[in-house]
Amino acid sequence: MKNRYLKNGQTFLLALLVLSIGACKKDGFLNVPPKGTLTNQITFSTSSNADLFLNDIYSNLPDINNEDEILDQYTDNDFVGASWMTGQSLVRSGGINQSNVPRGPANEFYWSNAVSGGTGLYDKIRKCNVFLAEVAANKSAYTAAWVTERMAEATFLRAFFYSILYTNYGQVPIVTTPLDNQNGSDIFTPTSTRDQVLTFIEADCDAAAAALPTTTASGDNGRPTKGAAITLKGWVQLFAASPLVNTTNDVTKWATAAATNKQVMDLNVYSLFAPADGTGFQSQFLLENNWNSETIFARGYALPNNGHKREGILGPVIVNGGEQAWGNLAPTQNLVDDYEMDNGKPITDPTSGYDPQHPYVHREQRFYQSILYDGAMWQGDIWESRIGGNNQIDLGSTSDISNTGYNGIKTLDPRINGQVSLNVHSNTSNYIFYRYAEVLLSYAEAQNEAVGPDQSVYTAVNTVRTRSALPNLPTGLSQTDMRTDIRRERRIELAFEDKRWYDIRRWDITTGPNGVLTNPDYGMEITPNDAVPHTTNLTYKKVIIFSNTYKEYQNWLPIPLTAIQSNKNLTQNPGY
Amino acid sequence: MKKTLLKKVYLIKKPQFYLGSLLLLLMAGFSNAATLNNNYTTSHLAIKKVNADLITVKGTVTDRATGQTIPGATIKVKGIQVTTIADVKGHFSIQAPSDAVLVISFIGYDVVELPVNGKTELNASLSLSNKNLNEVVVVGYGTQKKNAITAAVSTVNTETIAQKPVPNLTNSLIGRASGIIVTQGSGEPGFDAGNIQIRGTGSIGGTRPLTIVDGVPRDFSLLDPNTIATISILKDAAAVAPYGVAGANGVILITTKQGKAGKASLTYDGYVGFQNPTRVPQFVNSYQYALMRNEANANDNPAAAADGTLTPIYTPAQIALFQNHSDPDIYSDGDPIKQIIKPNRLITDHNVTLSGGNDDVKYFASVGYLHQDGYWSTTYLDRYNGTLNLTAKATSTTTVGLNVSSYLQEGHYPGENASSIIDQAMRQAPYAPILYSNGDNSGYIGQSLIGEIYKSGYSVNQNTALYTQLSIDQKLPVPGLSLKGVINYDSGPDALFPGNGTSFDRSWSTPIPFYNATQSGGPTGPVTYTVNNQGNTKPSFTESSSQNHTMTYQGLLNYAHSFGKSDISGVAVVEYKTVNFETFSATRINYNLDIDELSYGGPLATDETNSGSSSGQKQIGYVYRLDYTYDKKYNLEAAGRYDGSYLFAPGHRFGFFPAFSASWRLSEEKFIKDNFTWIDNLKLRGSWGQSGAYPVSGNNIQTYQYLSGYTVNSNSGVIGGSATQGISESLQGNPNITWEKSDKTDIGLEGSLWRGVLGFEADYFLDKRSNMLITPTGLLPGEYGVGLGPVNGGEMTNHGVELTLTSFKQFSSDLRLDIKGTFTFARNKLLQIDESPGTYNNPNTRRTGRPDGTQFGLKALGYFTPADFVDPNAQNPVLKPGIPVPTFGVVRPGDIQYADLNHDGKIDNTDIEPIGHPSTPEIIYGLEPRLTYKNFDLDVLFQGSGNSDLYVNNYFVWPFQSSGSATELAYTDHWTPTHTDALYPRLSGTPTTNNTQESSWWIRNTAYIRMRSFEVGYSLPTKWLGNTVHKLRIYVAGQNVFTWTPSTKEVLDPEEGGNNENYFESRVISIGVNATF
């Protein structure tokens, strides 16, 4: 009997011992898969899971088609005086300081959530860094082709976010890994010089371009291509060659920028969107023409939950007797005056045929495709900004109606009712970050600065003009005249596409005697001379609607104060 | 580890398999071995022996102290089943073997054993038992004699709580034991669980104590009180040490009743009670409302009021209509909150218990039913409890136990939740009827009160639990050594994760139609009723179910033996626990058919949604406790637990939580024994140890913090023309995350004087908590790009005193008085928390160094007077120079003036300071007298609290908040030029931002004294009862009978929040019966 006891007792004690020792040395048996809680382990366990992480980064591209305050409001293109337009009022009053950094459209200038209280550039950059690091670490779980392509996409996206930092803040810290305060590494990254930031973006673009496909299948629309990577690189190089950065006018920088933009042209993938009806300039922004031959990189939209409300936000206010939209796209007289006559001559040319009392006749085609003016049709209604009109110019900013006497219509779909747009976000047209016309104009600008107005410069600019039925530029232009024409061409062609803010700063034309942000913005006050409805007997008078203030040092945004306070290694931009 | 052992290592991955095998081994091996010992004939032999030489023994049982006889004492022959009861004169006569031992017992007295030794007359004198000394107390993984305990443990008398009309057991504990603080926030059936703290707020994370039922972490709140045998509150380090990482907030141990050897006893216990709200504020009638409205209007427009151009909101004619009640639809005069609350709502409970057994098999079986009505007929609750506890001696050395407790609780509610209904009832102005004269339900600001209660659909919550336990206790051939294996399978509420449980919910939400009456053409004009709709236009239906399955495996090795003057005992435990939790939920919307089944929902794919999730837990613990006693005087104990949990990163999962304690029974020293005979017992004890708490923030244990948290977004980037799902990193994980650590020190003195006339137990405790979760900010550069998960950085202390006083006096054989008083004081102090520089740098606003939950706000000085203004009657009056200017809009005479604490000339939120204690009381006390006189018994609990403050707001105190109503108190006691020392500021059309700032003006001291419960019973004399009924007692009981809140003028229950959404707590009066058959 006793033996039996002992035998079993010994077995038990031995089992207890083994269990105890086992538990001490190895606690893996306590693992519980965190199924209800998503973690990095699961996210990067398969390529299909990891794709979702990258999808999220795409959703972090600025959603400007749902933005109230587009970037042209920070420039002399668009003026909306409503008090809640904080970004533009900050810029125009010279109020930019380190605790008051304009947020940019769709908050795209935000530094990071910790600094700005919303997803910011460094949050987005971290996502790219996490993706790159985790994919590299889990390579064996994926196919090689997937790794190559997706890492190139993430690299491109990182370069894209850095380009926003570079072209707004200039010198910023370069973070290339997911910062980790627990592994003993230095998490306080010092500011890199502007040249270093540029070099970094160029390298990311090169790496991405080397791996990205030239074109994507339609199921991958929205992912970057080789052309997108080179275009991004050409853009930051153009910025770097421009007077704001290239203060010594080092011509080789222009040449570099020209060469890179030329690479895009030489891909022979892109062409200006030019359907036979001649509306290509305008209709490329319609949803049925998404991913057309001109689009290089864009953000896509989809119903039911990912549509946009651009028409509701930006469209004209009173249409067909009712308040339809918010009217946040109010082109200034300054912009309107830059549209040429249909004979290709600027209105300042005495031979152009411009009549200040009939300012809207015989203007170039892009004027009619971009600007809603007094007496023009919109959605079957005659839009009148004249005194007494249905959208009478709002000189006191007491309503949503235009402060300038104009409303922008380029990029808007005239078939979409403003209220519908606001309610159901019904449009799914792309927001285009880069399109081929910009590449042509960037090439022309850089080439003109590098070697002068050679034939390739003419060809590039005239290609853009021809699509919109304008005559070619006169031959024999000086480099300076060509510069003037290219800058005007760029302003008109890319109006309302959030480009002008970058152009006026890199050209360093914001301040000074002719500074576009130190001179007033104008509107058009139109007074009927008789009581007949819809009379053509009108008096046109340009009126100052706002007197701008701006400081040259504000061409670079200040590093936000909170960022400076939380990282002693940062260097503030001069002037702040 | 050697290679040869690798096979065994593999097995370790499946500890449940391992423990299961061990138990099988136990059953197969040990019990088999024991059977072979041939001990089964013992009782048979005894009976043979009895027949051999029986003699008749006669005698009297008396009280040793008083000499009075003790009728009803039980006389039993030891070892065999021969029992008799002493008669009314205390005499007994029993047949027993001449060498037998008689065991004489009576409730309340120490048991006496007398050897017969052939004598035919034996008198027994019994001593009143001193419960404090001989009581056996349930402690972690075992029991200990009260006088040998070195730890701080208090117990609750479960007899006193069984018959009180309290549906949720958590609310039965308050005031009944020192060290336990309970706050009941709501009286809504099914949502009335009290928030329990042991020794106050010890952590900024969670303060929920661990609850253990029959040795296993389980929720106890919905168990049938009639099945509860013991409740122990484990408070200090020594007591909670066996619970390791889960013990720092204290432990509540519950055991369920087991059968007792003897004749089968069938009992019925039942009561019927009537519930009414403890306190319902009185709101104004329409006449008062109209006057207040007009006064507010005049206040808001002083200039117009002064020159007589102001149009009153209500004309005298309209006010007259309010008074004469001639138009019940347009000029109604209601009291919505009182109208929807039905009086005397039923609560009833019935329980049948069968208990009994013999020395080999004992059983306890119980079935209970509880029904509780809410304050409207659409809210009610049914609960069914069942318990079966069996113990069997499988062999002479093997005891097998089976415990099963189960319940189903089904709560029925309207489609709208109670907080929305009560809010609407308090908001609705009296002029708006809740029903029109034609019977249609009305609406007020788009919501219909009657509609929300009766026409909004329904919600049914079914919560179930099944607690099962099989245990095998095997004595080993070493004296004093035994081995016990326990397997538990539970399906029901999770002990650690509140909200996780086994449940099935259905909710049917319908559009709420209501009518609005409008009158055209003045007060006598025609009235039209237009129908409106609240909520969605079509019904929706949701079903959700969850399953929580827990397996707990325990192996215990017990040892107890004496060597000369030394007593040694110990226990070693391995406990392994796994939990699987799953939820599933499906919703259909846009019902065209009024059929509340999932399959009948709207036809579109977008009308259907479903979701689900699953999670699990794994824990293992190694527990030990060693006790050494020398000469019954000196006790030393070491206890602890080596605990591992899945919650932490691999390599960081195990922690060790030791505790040491000692006690010294001074009363056993010769010096005291000889000189102070009035000291029955005097014990000094002390303990120190470390225990843990799971990392909690926001009341939930945080899981997987060692991994980076990722989130799925259903609407992410558009690729290829379609929206995608996306994943983003929400927080960076903290691989070093660990448990909260608690260093506990306790010193206690307990004693009993004058043979129990005074018993006391006093403790001082200090708990230093560290490693609490805080979210670090400001440590990272702005370029970091993601937030950090919480880190173990918080520190606080919590200290206090506890006192329990007991007294009992047997005045005569008919009259006995027992009194128990408890007192608890606990105060905490934050030492290190994640505090922003904004509050930290200002000594007035600093949280660090103050108790957790300290309330901050502006310091109110009183009311502005006309003399404070340049022109008090101006539309926008300007304060005279030198008076700090509030930045919350225009102020007028009668508005609250605040102190400019930072002397910057303006009042803003930089002027705040501490204005009140935390809302959880620092002091809780109770006084529990029990009196028995002949067949009567009385038991009362007075209970009170102190050092707690409540921030009152909304309709309670702010007239017309959110177009709401006003209380009668606001009508009688608000500021007017002639009533300047009013409770409330001047009236205005909507409460002004200035007056609704969180300030000391709205802080109320919620100290209270309650007659928490009483019970008066009468046991019918035995002679009245027939043969079937052995005992019959009838009683009247009450709960929350009376409440005194000396510092609060507002009519509110001091345990409820100070706002507008609390379902009222109940005052219950019940009558009940206990019958034993």
Short mmCIF file of N, CA, C and O in Angstrom, two decimals, chain B residues 23-70:
data_model
loop_
_atom_site.label_atom_id
_atom_site.label_comp_id
_atom_site.label_asym_id
_atom_site.label_seq_id
_atom_site.Cartn_x
_atom_site.Cartn_y
_atom_site.Cartn_z
N LEU B 23 -5.22 15.46 -11.80
CA LEU B 23 -6.45 15.18 -11.06
C LEU B 23 -6.91 13.75 -11.31
O LEU B 23 -7.35 13.06 -10.41
N LEU B 24 -6.79 13.31 -12.56
CA LEU B 24 -7.15 11.94 -12.87
C LEU B 24 -6.31 10.98 -12.04
O LEU B 24 -6.80 9.99 -11.49
N LEU B 25 -5.03 11.35 -11.97
CA LEU B 25 -4.09 10.56 -11.19
C LEU B 25 -4.55 10.47 -9.74
O LEU B 25 -4.53 9.41 -9.12
N LEU B 26 -4.99 11.60 -9.26
CA LEU B 26 -5.47 11.65 -7.89
C LEU B 26 -6.62 10.67 -7.71
O LEU B 26 -6.63 9.84 -6.80
N MET B 27 -7.58 10.78 -8.61
CA MET B 27 -8.79 9.97 -8.45
C MET B 27 -8.45 8.50 -8.59
O MET B 27 -8.83 7.67 -7.78
N ALA B 28 -7.71 8.20 -9.64
CA ALA B 28 -7.43 6.80 -9.92
C ALA B 28 -6.50 6.21 -8.87
O ALA B 28 -6.75 5.14 -8.32
N GLY B 29 -5.46 6.93 -8.56
CA GLY B 29 -4.43 6.39 -7.67
C GLY B 29 -4.80 6.46 -6.22
O GLY B 29 -5.01 5.43 -5.57
N PHE B 30 -4.95 7.65 -5.72
CA PHE B 30 -5.11 7.81 -4.26
C PHE B 30 -6.40 7.21 -3.74
O PHE B 30 -6.41 6.49 -2.76
N SER B 31 -7.51 7.49 -4.44
CA SER B 31 -8.76 7.02 -3.88
C SER B 31 -8.80 5.49 -3.92
O SER B 31 -9.30 4.85 -3.00
N ASN B 32 -8.24 4.99 -4.98
CA ASN B 32 -8.16 3.54 -5.08
C ASN B 32 -7.35 2.97 -3.92
O ASN B 32 -7.76 2.04 -3.23
N ALA B 33 -6.22 3.60 -3.69
CA ALA B 33 -5.35 3.15 -2.61
C ALA B 33 -6.09 3.22 -1.28
O ALA B 33 -6.01 2.33 -0.44
N ALA B 34 -6.83 4.30 -1.11
CA ALA B 34 -7.51 4.48 0.15
C ALA B 34 -8.57 3.40 0.36
O ALA B 34 -8.75 2.89 1.46
N THR B 35 -9.27 3.08 -0.71
CA THR B 35 -10.31 2.06 -0.60
C THR B 35 -9.71 0.75 -0.07
O THR B 35 -10.32 0.05 0.74
N LEU B 36 -8.52 0.50 -0.55
CA LEU B 36 -7.89 -0.76 -0.16
C LEU B 36 -7.53 -0.79 1.32
O LEU B 36 -7.14 -1.82 1.85
N ASN B 37 -7.64 0.35 1.99
CA ASN B 37 -7.34 0.37 3.41
C ASN B 37 -8.42 -0.30 4.26
O ASN B 37 -8.26 -0.45 5.46
N ASN B 38 -9.55 -0.62 3.60
CA ASN B 38 -10.61 -1.34 4.31
C ASN B 38 -11.18 -0.57 5.49
O ASN B 38 -11.53 -1.14 6.50
N ASN B 39 -11.28 0.71 5.37
CA ASN B 39 -11.83 1.50 6.47
C ASN B 39 -13.34 1.64 6.41
O ASN B 39 -13.93 2.27 7.25
N TYR B 40 -13.91 1.07 5.39
CA TYR B 40 -15.34 1.33 5.16
C TYR B 40 -16.22 0.73 6.25
O TYR B 40 -17.37 1.07 6.37
N THR B 41 -15.73 -0.14 7.08
CA THR B 41 -16.59 -0.81 8.04
C THR B 41 -16.71 -0.07 9.36
O THR B 41 -17.41 -0.50 10.26
N THR B 42 -16.03 1.07 9.49
CA THR B 42 -15.98 1.77 10.76
C THR B 42 -17.36 1.98 11.39
O THR B 42 -17.61 1.55 12.52
N SER B 43 -18.29 2.57 10.64
CA SER B 43 -19.58 2.90 11.23
C SER B 43 -20.35 1.61 11.57
O SER B 43 -21.05 1.53 12.57
N HIS B 44 -20.19 0.64 10.72
CA HIS B 44 -20.84 -0.63 10.95
C HIS B 44 -20.42 -1.22 12.30
O HIS B 44 -21.25 -1.63 13.11
N LEU B 45 -19.13 -1.15 12.53
CA LEU B 45 -18.59 -1.67 13.79
C LEU B 45 -19.15 -0.91 14.98
O LEU B 45 -19.53 -1.49 15.99
N ALA B 46 -19.24 0.41 14.84
CA ALA B 46 -19.71 1.25 15.93
C ALA B 46 -21.12 0.87 16.33
O ALA B 46 -21.45 0.80 17.52
N ILE B 47 -21.94 0.64 15.33
CA ILE B 47 -23.33 0.31 15.63
C ILE B 47 -23.40 -1.01 16.39
O ILE B 47 -24.12 -1.15 17.38
N LYS B 48 -22.60 -1.93 15.98
CA LYS B 48 -22.53 -3.21 16.71
C LYS B 48 -22.20 -2.99 18.17
O LYS B 48 -22.82 -3.49 19.08
N LYS B 49 -21.21 -2.10 18.36
CA LYS B 49 -20.72 -1.86 19.70
C LYS B 49 -21.81 -1.23 20.56
O LYS B 49 -21.97 -1.58 21.74
N VAL B 50 -22.60 -0.32 19.96
CA VAL B 50 -23.66 0.36 20.70
C VAL B 50 -24.61 -0.65 21.32
O VAL B 50 -25.03 -0.51 22.46
N ASN B 51 -24.92 -1.65 20.54
CA ASN B 51 -25.88 -2.62 21.04
C ASN B 51 -25.35 -3.42 22.23
O ASN B 51 -26.10 -4.08 22.93
N ALA B 52 -24.06 -3.34 22.41
CA ALA B 52 -23.45 -4.19 23.43
C ALA B 52 -23.83 -3.78 24.86
O ALA B 52 -24.50 -4.51 25.58
N ASP B 53 -23.45 -2.50 25.28
CA ASP B 53 -23.72 -2.13 26.67
C ASP B 53 -24.21 -0.70 26.76
O ASP B 53 -23.46 0.23 27.00
N LEU B 54 -25.48 -0.49 26.49
CA LEU B 54 -26.08 0.84 26.51
C LEU B 54 -26.56 1.18 27.91
O LEU B 54 -27.11 0.32 28.62
N ILE B 55 -26.34 2.46 28.31
CA ILE B 55 -26.90 2.92 29.57
C ILE B 55 -27.64 4.22 29.32
O ILE B 55 -27.43 4.88 28.28
N THR B 56 -28.52 4.63 30.19
CA THR B 56 -29.25 5.87 30.05
C THR B 56 -28.56 6.94 30.90
O THR B 56 -28.33 6.75 32.09
N VAL B 57 -28.21 8.04 30.21
CA VAL B 57 -27.53 9.14 30.91
C VAL B 57 -28.50 10.29 31.01
O VAL B 57 -29.16 10.65 30.03
N LYS B 58 -28.66 10.86 32.20
CA LYS B 58 -29.54 12.01 32.39
C LYS B 58 -28.72 13.20 32.88
O LYS B 58 -27.64 13.01 33.45
N GLY B 59 -29.25 14.41 32.67
CA GLY B 59 -28.51 15.57 33.13
C GLY B 59 -29.21 16.87 32.79
O GLY B 59 -30.32 16.88 32.27
N THR B 60 -28.56 17.97 33.14
CA THR B 60 -29.07 19.31 32.89
C THR B 60 -27.98 20.13 32.22
O THR B 60 -26.80 20.02 32.58
N VAL B 61 -28.42 20.96 31.31
CA VAL B 61 -27.46 21.85 30.64
C VAL B 61 -27.67 23.26 31.17
O VAL B 61 -28.80 23.77 31.19
N THR B 62 -26.63 23.89 31.65
CA THR B 62 -26.75 25.24 32.20
C THR B 62 -25.71 26.17 31.57
O THR B 62 -24.71 25.73 31.00
N ASP B 63 -26.01 27.49 31.72
CA ASP B 63 -25.07 28.53 31.31
C ASP B 63 -24.04 28.67 32.44
O ASP B 63 -24.40 28.89 33.58
N ARG B 64 -22.76 28.58 32.09
CA ARG B 64 -21.74 28.60 33.13
C ARG B 64 -21.73 29.94 33.86
O ARG B 64 -21.55 30.01 35.07
N ALA B 65 -21.98 31.02 33.16
CA ALA B 65 -21.89 32.35 33.78
C ALA B 65 -23.11 32.64 34.65
O ALA B 65 -22.98 33.13 35.78
N THR B 66 -24.30 32.33 34.16
CA THR B 66 -25.51 32.74 34.87
C THR B 66 -26.12 31.61 35.68
O THR B 66 -26.94 31.84 36.56
N GLY B 67 -25.74 30.38 35.37
CA GLY B 67 -26.32 29.25 36.04
C GLY B 67 -27.70 28.89 35.54
O GLY B 67 -28.31 27.92 35.98
N GLN B 68 -28.21 29.69 34.58
CA GLN B 68 -29.55 29.38 34.08
C GLN B 68 -29.50 28.18 33.15
O GLN B 68 -28.49 27.91 32.50
N THR B 69 -30.62 27.45 33.13
CA THR B 69 -30.66 26.29 32.25
C THR B 69 -30.76 26.73 30.79
O THR B 69 -31.19 27.83 30.48
N ILE B 70 -30.34 25.81 29.93
CA ILE B 70 -30.37 26.12 28.49
C ILE B 70 -31.30 25.13 27.81
O ILE B 70 -30.93 24.00 27.50
#
